[in-house]
PDB file of C-alpha atoms in Angstrom:
ATOM      1  CA  MET A   1      -7.269 -51.040 -49.909  1.00  0.00           C
ATOM      2  CA  PRO A   2      -6.899 -47.149 -49.723  1.00  0.00           C
ATOM      3  CA  ILE A   3      -6.507 -45.656 -46.196  1.00  0.00           C
ATOM      4  CA  GLU A   4      -9.068 -42.921 -47.195  1.00  0.00           C
ATOM      5  CA  SER A   5     -11.724 -45.976 -47.712  1.00  0.00           C
ATOM      6  CA  LEU A   6     -10.972 -47.338 -44.344  1.00  0.00           C
ATOM      7  CA  GLN A   7     -11.214 -43.730 -42.771  1.00  0.00           C
ATOM      8  CA  LEU A   8     -14.808 -43.033 -44.558  1.00  0.00           C
ATOM      9  CA  PHE A   9     -15.828 -46.679 -43.791  1.00  0.00           C
ATOM     10  CA  TYR A  10     -15.152 -45.842 -39.869  1.00  0.00           C
ATOM     11  CA  LYS A  11     -17.163 -42.721 -40.241  1.00  0.00           C
ATOM     12  CA  ILE A  12     -20.037 -44.343 -41.744  1.00  0.00           C
ATOM     13  CA  ALA A  13     -20.064 -46.973 -38.933  1.00  0.00           C
ATOM     14  CA  ILE A  14     -20.081 -44.247 -36.511  1.00  0.00           C
ATOM     15  CA  GLU A  15     -22.599 -41.998 -37.804  1.00  0.00           C
ATOM     16  CA  LYS A  16     -24.673 -45.001 -39.584  1.00  0.00           C
ATOM     17  CA  SER A  17     -25.244 -42.737 -42.625  1.00  0.00           C
ATOM     18  CA  ILE A  18     -23.592 -42.606 -45.811  1.00  0.00           C
ATOM     19  CA  SER A  19     -25.256 -39.237 -46.714  1.00  0.00           C
ATOM     20  CA  LYS A  20     -24.031 -37.657 -43.478  1.00  0.00           C
ATOM     21  CA  VAL A  21     -20.546 -38.684 -44.059  1.00  0.00           C
ATOM     22  CA  ALA A  22     -20.581 -37.644 -47.800  1.00  0.00           C
ATOM     23  CA  THR A  23     -21.527 -34.075 -46.795  1.00  0.00           C
ATOM     24  CA  SER A  24     -19.013 -33.902 -43.999  1.00  0.00           C
ATOM     25  CA  SER A  25     -16.218 -35.173 -46.095  1.00  0.00           C
ATOM     26  CA  HIS A  26     -17.175 -32.935 -49.172  1.00  0.00           C
ATOM     27  CA  ILE A  27     -17.806 -35.929 -51.501  1.00  0.00           C
ATOM     28  CA  SER A  28     -20.889 -36.912 -53.588  1.00  0.00           C
ATOM     29  CA  GLN A  29     -23.073 -39.666 -51.989  1.00  0.00           C
ATOM     30  CA  PRO A  30     -22.863 -41.814 -55.422  1.00  0.00           C
ATOM     31  CA  ALA A  31     -19.051 -41.492 -55.086  1.00  0.00           C
ATOM     32  CA  LEU A  32     -18.855 -42.595 -51.579  1.00  0.00           C
ATOM     33  CA  SER A  33     -21.422 -45.371 -52.247  1.00  0.00           C
ATOM     34  CA  GLN A  34     -19.124 -46.602 -55.091  1.00  0.00           C
ATOM     35  CA  GLN A  35     -16.005 -46.287 -52.899  1.00  0.00           C
ATOM     36  CA  MET A  36     -17.577 -48.602 -50.124  1.00  0.00           C
ATOM     37  CA  HIS A  37     -18.682 -50.953 -52.620  1.00  0.00           C
ATOM     38  CA  LYS A  38     -15.238 -51.355 -53.976  1.00  0.00           C
ATOM     39  CA  LEU A  39     -14.094 -51.800 -50.256  1.00  0.00           C
ATOM     40  CA  GLU A  40     -16.562 -54.606 -49.874  1.00  0.00           C
ATOM     41  CA  GLU A  41     -15.073 -56.318 -53.169  1.00  0.00           C
ATOM     42  CA  SER A  42     -11.496 -55.885 -51.904  1.00  0.00           C
ATOM     43  CA  VAL A  43     -12.299 -57.769 -48.556  1.00  0.00           C
ATOM     44  CA  ASP A  44     -14.920 -60.163 -50.216  1.00  0.00           C
ATOM     45  CA  ALA A  45     -17.339 -59.357 -47.586  1.00  0.00           C
ATOM     46  CA  LYS A  46     -20.554 -57.404 -47.359  1.00  0.00           C
ATOM     47  CA  LEU A  47     -20.169 -54.705 -44.587  1.00  0.00           C
ATOM     48  CA  PHE A  48     -23.430 -53.000 -44.524  1.00  0.00           C
ATOM     49  CA  GLU A  49     -27.107 -53.618 -44.409  1.00  0.00           C
ATOM     50  CA  ARG A  50     -29.612 -50.909 -44.891  1.00  0.00           C
ATOM     51  CA  SER A  51     -32.655 -50.611 -42.480  1.00  0.00           C
ATOM     52  CA  ASN A  52     -35.106 -48.202 -41.475  1.00  0.00           C
ATOM     53  CA  LYS A  53     -32.670 -46.834 -38.877  1.00  0.00           C
ATOM     54  CA  GLY A  54     -30.099 -46.289 -41.527  1.00  0.00           C
ATOM     55  CA  ILE A  55     -26.949 -48.135 -42.112  1.00  0.00           C
ATOM     56  CA  GLU A  56     -26.272 -51.290 -39.973  1.00  0.00           C
ATOM     57  CA  LEU A  57     -22.977 -53.113 -39.960  1.00  0.00           C
ATOM     58  CA  THR A  58     -22.899 -56.694 -40.650  1.00  0.00           C
ATOM     59  CA  SER A  59     -20.735 -59.234 -38.523  1.00  0.00           C
ATOM     60  CA  ALA A  60     -17.859 -58.630 -41.224  1.00  0.00           C
ATOM     61  CA  GLY A  61     -18.553 -54.911 -41.018  1.00  0.00           C
ATOM     62  CA  LYS A  62     -18.124 -54.976 -37.163  1.00  0.00           C
ATOM     63  CA  ILE A  63     -14.728 -56.668 -37.522  1.00  0.00           C
ATOM     64  CA  MET A  64     -13.696 -54.103 -40.183  1.00  0.00           C
ATOM     65  CA  GLU A  65     -14.801 -51.232 -37.746  1.00  0.00           C
ATOM     66  CA  SER A  66     -12.405 -52.322 -35.066  1.00  0.00           C
ATOM     67  CA  TYR A  67      -9.451 -52.684 -37.749  1.00  0.00           C
ATOM     68  CA  SER A  68     -10.169 -49.684 -39.523  1.00  0.00           C
ATOM     69  CA  LEU A  69      -9.794 -47.554 -36.436  1.00  0.00           C
ATOM     70  CA  GLN A  70      -6.455 -49.169 -35.644  1.00  0.00           C
ATOM     71  CA  PHE A  71      -5.446 -48.641 -39.338  1.00  0.00           C
ATOM     72  CA  SER A  72      -6.420 -44.950 -39.283  1.00  0.00           C
ATOM     73  CA  GLN A  73      -4.570 -44.516 -35.925  1.00  0.00           C
ATOM     74  CA  ILE A  74      -1.464 -46.079 -37.295  1.00  0.00           C
ATOM     75  CA  TYR A  75      -1.625 -43.837 -40.517  1.00  0.00           C
ATOM     76  CA  ASP A  76      -2.025 -40.738 -38.361  1.00  0.00           C
ATOM     77  CA  ASN A  77       0.858 -41.618 -36.291  1.00  0.00           C
ATOM     78  CA  LEU A  78       3.018 -42.505 -39.399  1.00  0.00           C
ATOM     79  CA  ILE A  79       2.243 -38.982 -40.848  1.00  0.00           C
ATOM     80  CA  GLU A  80       3.117 -37.328 -37.478  1.00  0.00           C
ATOM     81  CA  ASP A  81       6.367 -38.893 -37.317  1.00  0.00           C
ATOM     82  CA  LEU A  82       7.074 -38.429 -40.906  1.00  0.00           C
ATOM     83  CA  ASN A  83       6.307 -34.654 -40.537  1.00  0.00           C
ATOM     84  CA  THR A  84       8.465 -34.434 -37.432  1.00  0.00           C
ATOM     85  CA  LEU A  85      11.226 -35.967 -39.221  1.00  0.00           C
ATOM     86  CA  LYS A  86      11.114 -33.298 -41.875  1.00  0.00           C
ATOM     87  CA  LYS A  87      11.524 -30.532 -39.440  1.00  0.00           C
ATOM     88  CA  CYS A  88      14.697 -29.470 -38.691  1.00  0.00           C
ATOM     89  CA  ASN A  89      15.590 -27.805 -35.238  1.00  0.00           C
ATOM     90  CA  SER A  90      12.292 -29.008 -33.697  1.00  0.00           C
ATOM     91  CA  VAL A  91      12.165 -27.383 -30.192  1.00  0.00           C
ATOM     92  CA  VAL A  92      11.741 -29.578 -27.247  1.00  0.00           C
ATOM     93  CA  ARG A  93      10.674 -27.195 -24.119  1.00  0.00           C
ATOM     94  CA  ILE A  94      11.993 -28.850 -20.923  1.00  0.00           C
ATOM     95  CA  TYR A  95      11.091 -27.325 -17.572  1.00  0.00           C
ATOM     96  CA  SER A  96      13.421 -28.723 -14.571  1.00  0.00           C
ATOM     97  CA  ASP A  97      13.864 -28.266 -10.949  1.00  0.00           C
ATOM     98  CA  THR A  98      16.950 -25.926 -10.577  1.00  0.00           C
ATOM     99  CA  GLU A  99      19.232 -28.384  -8.967  1.00  0.00           C
ATOM    100  CA  VAL A 100      18.395 -31.385 -11.380  1.00  0.00           C
ATOM    101  CA  GLY A 101      18.726 -28.954 -14.457  1.00  0.00           C
ATOM    102  CA  ILE A 102      22.082 -27.496 -13.390  1.00  0.00           C
ATOM    103  CA  TYR A 103      23.909 -30.693 -12.118  1.00  0.00           C
ATOM    104  CA  GLY A 104      21.831 -33.505 -13.894  1.00  0.00           C
ATOM    105  CA  LEU A 105      20.803 -32.716 -17.235  1.00  0.00           C
ATOM    106  CA  PRO A 106      23.542 -31.146 -19.319  1.00  0.00           C
ATOM    107  CA  CYS A 107      25.444 -34.488 -19.766  1.00  0.00           C
ATOM    108  CA  THR A 108      22.333 -36.090 -20.573  1.00  0.00           C
ATOM    109  CA  LEU A 109      21.104 -33.621 -22.946  1.00  0.00           C
ATOM    110  CA  LYS A 110      24.658 -33.646 -24.585  1.00  0.00           C
ATOM    111  CA  LYS A 111      24.305 -37.330 -25.469  1.00  0.00           C
ATOM    112  CA  ILE A 112      20.660 -36.974 -26.488  1.00  0.00           C
ATOM    113  CA  LYS A 113      21.523 -34.169 -29.071  1.00  0.00           C
ATOM    114  CA  LYS A 114      24.368 -36.111 -30.486  1.00  0.00           C
ATOM    115  CA  ASN A 115      21.643 -39.051 -31.351  1.00  0.00           C
ATOM    116  CA  LEU A 116      19.001 -36.303 -32.324  1.00  0.00           C
ATOM    117  CA  PRO A 117      20.654 -33.593 -34.066  1.00  0.00           C
ATOM    118  CA  THR A 118      17.594 -32.044 -35.542  1.00  0.00           C
ATOM    119  CA  TYR A 119      16.140 -31.137 -32.178  1.00  0.00           C
ATOM    120  CA  ASN A 120      16.798 -28.191 -30.051  1.00  0.00           C
ATOM    121  CA  PHE A 121      16.383 -28.458 -26.184  1.00  0.00           C
ATOM    122  CA  ASN A 122      15.066 -25.274 -24.295  1.00  0.00           C
ATOM    123  CA  LEU A 123      15.870 -25.788 -20.737  1.00  0.00           C
ATOM    124  CA  SER A 124      14.520 -23.819 -18.001  1.00  0.00           C
ATOM    125  CA  LEU A 125      14.959 -23.984 -14.396  1.00  0.00           C
ATOM    126  CA  MET A 126      12.588 -23.358 -11.443  1.00  0.00           C
ATOM    127  CA  PRO A 127      11.427 -25.013  -8.291  1.00  0.00           C
ATOM    128  CA  SER A 128       9.557 -28.479  -8.530  1.00  0.00           C
ATOM    129  CA  ILE A 129       6.112 -27.289  -7.703  1.00  0.00           C
ATOM    130  CA  GLU A 130       6.473 -24.669 -10.632  1.00  0.00           C
ATOM    131  CA  VAL A 131       7.584 -27.345 -13.091  1.00  0.00           C
ATOM    132  CA  GLU A 132       4.620 -29.400 -12.129  1.00  0.00           C
ATOM    133  CA  ASN A 133       2.317 -26.450 -12.757  1.00  0.00           C
ATOM    134  CA  LYS A 134       3.939 -25.490 -16.130  1.00  0.00           C
ATOM    135  CA  ILE A 135       3.340 -29.063 -17.383  1.00  0.00           C
ATOM    136  CA  LYS A 136      -0.207 -29.308 -16.346  1.00  0.00           C
ATOM    137  CA  GLN A 137      -0.654 -25.963 -18.358  1.00  0.00           C
ATOM    138  CA  LYS A 138       0.965 -27.619 -21.112  1.00  0.00           C
ATOM    139  CA  GLN A 139       3.636 -24.902 -21.429  1.00  0.00           C
ATOM    140  CA  ALA A 140       6.465 -27.248 -21.704  1.00  0.00           C
ATOM    141  CA  ASP A 141       6.884 -30.979 -23.059  1.00  0.00           C
ATOM    142  CA  ILE A 142       8.737 -32.508 -20.532  1.00  0.00           C
ATOM    143  CA  GLY A 143       9.410 -31.852 -16.869  1.00  0.00           C
ATOM    144  CA  PHE A 144      12.101 -32.980 -14.162  1.00  0.00           C
ATOM    145  CA  ILE A 145      11.199 -32.864 -10.508  1.00  0.00           C
ATOM    146  CA  ILE A 146      12.425 -33.763  -7.223  1.00  0.00           C
ATOM    147  CA  GLY A 147       9.970 -36.235  -5.716  1.00  0.00           C
ATOM    148  CA  ASP A 148       6.672 -37.589  -6.976  1.00  0.00           C
ATOM    149  CA  THR A 149       3.990 -35.333  -8.668  1.00  0.00           C
ATOM    150  CA  THR A 150       0.992 -34.732  -6.734  1.00  0.00           C
ATOM    151  CA  ASP A 151      -1.157 -34.652  -9.899  1.00  0.00           C
ATOM    152  CA  ASN A 152      -2.452 -37.897 -10.938  1.00  0.00           C
ATOM    153  CA  THR A 153      -3.316 -36.535 -14.621  1.00  0.00           C
ATOM    154  CA  LEU A 154       0.265 -36.377 -15.083  1.00  0.00           C
ATOM    155  CA  ILE A 155       2.514 -39.413 -16.027  1.00  0.00           C
ATOM    156  CA  SER A 156       5.451 -39.853 -13.940  1.00  0.00           C
ATOM    157  CA  LYS A 157       8.482 -41.867 -14.700  1.00  0.00           C
ATOM    158  CA  THR A 158      11.371 -42.446 -12.287  1.00  0.00           C
ATOM    159  CA  PHE A 159      14.497 -40.916 -13.871  1.00  0.00           C
ATOM    160  CA  ARG A 160      16.963 -41.806 -11.255  1.00  0.00           C
ATOM    161  CA  MET A 161      17.706 -41.635  -7.408  1.00  0.00           C
ATOM    162  CA  ASP A 162      19.689 -39.198  -5.549  1.00  0.00           C
ATOM    163  CA  LYS A 163      20.357 -38.333  -1.850  1.00  0.00           C
ATOM    164  CA  ILE A 164      20.852 -35.507   0.583  1.00  0.00           C
ATOM    165  CA  VAL A 165      24.370 -35.758   2.070  1.00  0.00           C
ATOM    166  CA  LEU A 166      26.410 -33.743   4.452  1.00  0.00           C
ATOM    167  CA  VAL A 167      29.509 -32.364   3.101  1.00  0.00           C
ATOM    168  CA  ALA A 168      32.571 -30.077   4.549  1.00  0.00           C
ATOM    169  CA  SER A 169      35.757 -28.748   3.482  1.00  0.00           C
ATOM    170  CA  LYS A 170      38.476 -31.353   3.241  1.00  0.00           C
ATOM    171  CA  ASN A 171      40.384 -28.906   5.758  1.00  0.00           C
ATOM    172  CA  PHE A 172      37.717 -28.729   8.156  1.00  0.00           C
ATOM    173  CA  ASN A 173      38.817 -30.664  11.100  1.00  0.00           C
ATOM    174  CA  ILE A 174      35.663 -32.458  11.821  1.00  0.00           C
ATOM    175  CA  ASN A 175      35.083 -36.323  12.492  1.00  0.00           C
ATOM    176  CA  ASP A 176      33.923 -38.403   9.460  1.00  0.00           C
ATOM    177  CA  LYS A 177      30.910 -39.740  11.644  1.00  0.00           C
ATOM    178  CA  ILE A 178      28.861 -37.498  13.842  1.00  0.00           C
ATOM    179  CA  SER A 179      25.339 -37.839  15.188  1.00  0.00           C
ATOM    180  CA  LEU A 180      22.557 -35.502  14.146  1.00  0.00           C
ATOM    181  CA  LYS A 181      22.483 -33.929  17.755  1.00  0.00           C
ATOM    182  CA  GLU A 182      26.009 -32.831  17.129  1.00  0.00           C
ATOM    183  CA  VAL A 183      25.287 -31.278  13.732  1.00  0.00           C
ATOM    184  CA  LEU A 184      23.145 -28.872  15.470  1.00  0.00           C
ATOM    185  CA  ASP A 185      26.101 -27.358  17.127  1.00  0.00           C
ATOM    186  CA  ILE A 186      28.071 -26.673  14.007  1.00  0.00           C
ATOM    187  CA  PRO A 187      27.575 -23.424  11.762  1.00  0.00           C
ATOM    188  CA  LEU A 188      25.499 -24.734   8.889  1.00  0.00           C
ATOM    189  CA  LEU A 189      25.162 -23.305   5.312  1.00  0.00           C
ATOM    190  CA  ALA A 190      21.554 -23.587   4.258  1.00  0.00           C
ATOM    191  CA  LEU A 191      19.816 -23.344   0.857  1.00  0.00           C
ATOM    192  CA  SER A 192      16.731 -21.093   0.729  1.00  0.00           C
ATOM    193  CA  GLU A 193      13.298 -22.451   1.312  1.00  0.00           C
ATOM    194  CA  ASP A 194      12.892 -22.251  -2.660  1.00  0.00           C
ATOM    195  CA  PHE A 195      14.998 -25.095  -3.307  1.00  0.00           C
ATOM    196  CA  SER A 196      13.269 -28.455  -3.377  1.00  0.00           C
ATOM    197  CA  SER A 197      16.033 -30.328  -1.437  1.00  0.00           C
ATOM    198  CA  ARG A 198      15.622 -27.816   1.452  1.00  0.00           C
ATOM    199  CA  TYR A 199      11.950 -28.624   1.616  1.00  0.00           C
ATOM    200  CA  LEU A 200      12.935 -32.523   1.722  1.00  0.00           C
ATOM    201  CA  PHE A 201      15.445 -31.910   4.474  1.00  0.00           C
ATOM    202  CA  ASN A 202      13.142 -29.946   6.668  1.00  0.00           C
ATOM    203  CA  LYS A 203      10.563 -32.655   6.158  1.00  0.00           C
ATOM    204  CA  TYR A 204      13.010 -35.234   7.192  1.00  0.00           C
ATOM    205  CA  ILE A 205      14.279 -33.481  10.364  1.00  0.00           C
ATOM    206  CA  GLN A 206      10.712 -32.655  11.527  1.00  0.00           C
ATOM    207  CA  GLU A 207       9.970 -36.337  11.308  1.00  0.00           C
ATOM    208  CA  LYS A 208      12.842 -36.802  13.903  1.00  0.00           C
ATOM    209  CA  ASN A 209      11.456 -34.008  15.858  1.00  0.00           C
ATOM    210  CA  ILE A 210      13.995 -31.351  14.814  1.00  0.00           C
ATOM    211  CA  SER A 211      12.932 -27.948  13.445  1.00  0.00           C
ATOM    212  CA  SER A 212      14.986 -25.660  11.364  1.00  0.00           C
ATOM    213  CA  GLU A 213      15.105 -23.245  14.087  1.00  0.00           C
ATOM    214  CA  ASP A 214      17.207 -25.949  15.952  1.00  0.00           C
ATOM    215  CA  LEU A 215      19.948 -25.722  13.545  1.00  0.00           C
ATOM    216  CA  PHE A 216      22.983 -23.283  13.846  1.00  0.00           C
ATOM    217  CA  ILE A 217      22.449 -21.682  10.289  1.00  0.00           C
ATOM    218  CA  SER A 218      25.089 -19.354   9.575  1.00  0.00           C
ATOM    219  CA  HIS A 219      24.084 -18.360   6.099  1.00  0.00           C
ATOM    220  CA  THR A 220      20.941 -18.943   4.011  1.00  0.00           C
ATOM    221  CA  LEU A 221      21.869 -18.933   0.272  1.00  0.00           C
ATOM    222  CA  ASN A 222      20.191 -18.943  -3.000  1.00  0.00           C
ATOM    223  CA  SER A 223      22.814 -20.850  -4.971  1.00  0.00           C
ATOM    224  CA  VAL A 224      24.402 -24.154  -4.465  1.00  0.00           C
ATOM    225  CA  GLU A 225      27.647 -22.861  -6.335  1.00  0.00           C
ATOM    226  CA  SER A 226      27.815 -20.100  -3.595  1.00  0.00           C
ATOM    227  CA  THR A 227      27.472 -22.526  -0.939  1.00  0.00           C
ATOM    228  CA  LYS A 228      30.027 -24.903  -2.154  1.00  0.00           C
ATOM    229  CA  THR A 229      32.461 -21.692  -2.480  1.00  0.00           C
ATOM    230  CA  ILE A 230      31.928 -20.551   1.047  1.00  0.00           C
ATOM    231  CA  LEU A 231      31.922 -24.349   2.369  1.00  0.00           C
ATOM    232  CA  MET A 232      35.567 -24.925   0.838  1.00  0.00           C
ATOM    233  CA  ASP A 233      36.959 -21.804   2.528  1.00  0.00           C
ATOM    234  CA  GLY A 234      35.525 -22.154   5.960  1.00  0.00           C
ATOM    235  CA  ASN A 235      34.689 -24.390   8.949  1.00  0.00           C
ATOM    236  CA  GLN A 236      31.211 -25.033   8.273  1.00  0.00           C
ATOM    237  CA  ILE A 237      28.973 -27.990   6.826  1.00  0.00           C
ATOM    238  CA  ALA A 238      26.075 -27.990   4.555  1.00  0.00           C
ATOM    239  CA  PHE A 239      23.505 -30.646   3.451  1.00  0.00           C
ATOM    240  CA  LEU A 240      23.308 -30.722  -0.221  1.00  0.00           C
ATOM    241  CA  PRO A 241      22.153 -33.098  -3.068  1.00  0.00           C
ATOM    242  CA  TYR A 242      24.688 -35.634  -3.801  1.00  0.00           C
ATOM    243  CA  LEU A 243      24.501 -34.824  -7.462  1.00  0.00           C
ATOM    244  CA  SER A 244      25.520 -31.177  -6.809  1.00  0.00           C
ATOM    245  CA  VAL A 245      28.684 -32.403  -4.953  1.00  0.00           C
ATOM    246  CA  ARG A 246      29.854 -35.218  -6.737  1.00  0.00           C
ATOM    247  CA  LYS A 247      32.475 -33.441  -8.638  1.00  0.00           C
ATOM    248  CA  GLU A 248      33.990 -31.612  -5.731  1.00  0.00           C
ATOM    249  CA  ILE A 249      34.055 -34.950  -3.616  1.00  0.00           C
ATOM    250  CA  ASN A 250      35.716 -36.801  -6.390  1.00  0.00           C
ATOM    251  CA  SER A 251      38.426 -33.917  -6.766  1.00  0.00           C
ATOM    252  CA  ASN A 252      39.002 -33.975  -2.984  1.00  0.00           C
ATOM    253  CA  GLN A 253      37.715 -30.375  -2.616  1.00  0.00           C
ATOM    254  CA  LEU A 254      34.955 -31.684  -0.350  1.00  0.00           C
ATOM    255  CA  LYS A 255      34.612 -34.516   1.781  1.00  0.00           C
ATOM    256  CA  LEU A 256      31.472 -36.543   2.956  1.00  0.00           C
ATOM    257  CA  ILE A 257      30.449 -36.657   6.610  1.00  0.00           C
ATOM    258  CA  GLU A 258      28.432 -39.574   7.504  1.00  0.00           C
ATOM    259  CA  VAL A 259      25.515 -38.705   9.860  1.00  0.00           C
ATOM    260  CA  GLU A 260      24.248 -41.589  12.270  1.00  0.00           C
ATOM    261  CA  ASN A 261      20.764 -42.714  11.439  1.00  0.00           C
ATOM    262  CA  PHE A 262      20.446 -40.144   8.606  1.00  0.00           C
ATOM    263  CA  ASN A 263      19.296 -41.645   5.441  1.00  0.00           C
ATOM    264  CA  LEU A 264      17.508 -39.116   2.811  1.00  0.00           C
ATOM    265  CA  ASP A 265      17.352 -40.924  -0.533  1.00  0.00           C
ATOM    266  CA  TYR A 266      14.772 -39.465  -2.930  1.00  0.00           C
ATOM    267  CA  GLU A 267      13.572 -39.887  -6.550  1.00  0.00           C
ATOM    268  CA  ILE A 268      14.326 -37.748  -9.637  1.00  0.00           C
ATOM    269  CA  ASN A 269      11.038 -37.965 -11.676  1.00  0.00           C
ATOM    270  CA  MET A 270      10.434 -37.148 -15.328  1.00  0.00           C
ATOM    271  CA  ILE A 271       6.728 -35.915 -15.796  1.00  0.00           C
ATOM    272  CA  PHE A 272       4.571 -35.114 -18.842  1.00  0.00           C
ATOM    273  CA  ASN A 273       0.998 -35.137 -19.952  1.00  0.00           C
ATOM    274  CA  GLN A 274      -0.938 -38.101 -20.984  1.00  0.00           C
ATOM    275  CA  ASP A 275      -1.555 -36.605 -24.497  1.00  0.00           C
ATOM    276  CA  ILE A 276       1.874 -36.200 -25.717  1.00  0.00           C
ATOM    277  CA  THR A 277       3.000 -36.380 -29.419  1.00  0.00           C
ATOM    278  CA  ASN A 278       4.849 -39.370 -30.782  1.00  0.00           C
ATOM    279  CA  SER A 279       7.826 -37.309 -31.162  1.00  0.00           C
ATOM    280  CA  THR A 280       7.857 -36.112 -27.403  1.00  0.00           C
ATOM    281  CA  GLU A 281       7.322 -39.725 -26.642  1.00  0.00           C
ATOM    282  CA  HIS A 282      10.478 -40.537 -28.830  1.00  0.00           C
ATOM    283  CA  ILE A 283      12.372 -37.865 -26.741  1.00  0.00           C
ATOM    284  CA  ILE A 284      11.326 -39.534 -23.395  1.00  0.00           C
ATOM    285  CA  SER A 285      12.600 -42.811 -24.535  1.00  0.00           C
ATOM    286  CA  HIS A 286      16.015 -41.383 -25.059  1.00  0.00           C
ATOM    287  CA  PHE A 287      16.060 -39.688 -21.688  1.00  0.00           C
ATOM    288  CA  LEU A 288      15.074 -43.046 -20.178  1.00  0.00           C
ATOM    289  CA  LYS A 289      17.844 -44.660 -21.931  1.00  0.00           C
ATOM    290  CA  TYR A 290      20.361 -42.276 -20.283  1.00  0.00           C
ATOM    291  CA  THR A 291      19.166 -42.575 -16.660  1.00  0.00           C
ATOM    292  CA  LYS A 292      22.689 -43.249 -15.311  1.00  0.00           C
ATOM    293  CA  CYS A 293      24.255 -40.439 -17.150  1.00  0.00           C
ATOM    294  CA  MET A 294      23.395 -37.548 -14.862  1.00  0.00           C
ATOM    295  CA  THR A 295      26.783 -36.124 -14.676  1.00  0.00           C
ATOM    296  CA  CYS A 296      29.814 -35.842 -16.897  1.00  0.00           C
ATOM    297  CA  VAL A 297      32.207 -37.067 -14.182  1.00  0.00           C
ATOM    298  CA  ALA A 298      33.217 -40.548 -13.067  1.00  0.00           C
TER     299      ALA A 298
END
């Protein structure tokens, strides 16, 4: 039973006309009729009835219509996957929130690249809101954002959880546990408003009736790395994603400061369009496999 016969049968079932399908498929009507006759013989069932309205499906034909669509879709997916396999150096475009892209994805990409050597991963960094817009405009295959998407036309999968933590230099003489009120009196290094973690932090403290103007901000910086460098050499504090300071905490360059009644956990989500290709879906499954591999440190 050739797949072409099933595809042509499905077109006839939709159009209810052999002549229309013959014309659109660039095949003669007698040849198409003969092909359908052979299809009926192969399944030992009559599939069509002719009427004044054109072609009508028999009960067997209606069953065949359902299966022919499924077979056709499976065949199309097969061809797409085989074509993807033939392509060397296929490019996967990834747009990521800056903090996630710098501190979360490199190790994951390294592991995926090892399993999928024919793919090249093109990673671009930007704020989460811009990532979402790029995905909606189909300028990228996969996006990583902090928090959930606001667009219900996009699919969102939780990649992992992270949290905002308070950190200071290991040499800073500060209590291991302080209140949020005490935080207001200590010089604070803050990330610029462009950072998604800063947005989450501002929103969180506003719910506790604290504004950013109440904070003792000594520097506003456009880089997490710059923030950590200044932090290590001074008597200041900073609220940063745990993902971005995990390495320095493990190496005893920075220390965690517990803040009473402060718990700012958030999701890192992977977003993509609904009409993704099979190859993109394959890549997504690999990302989800490595949800716990966000950093290359223990």
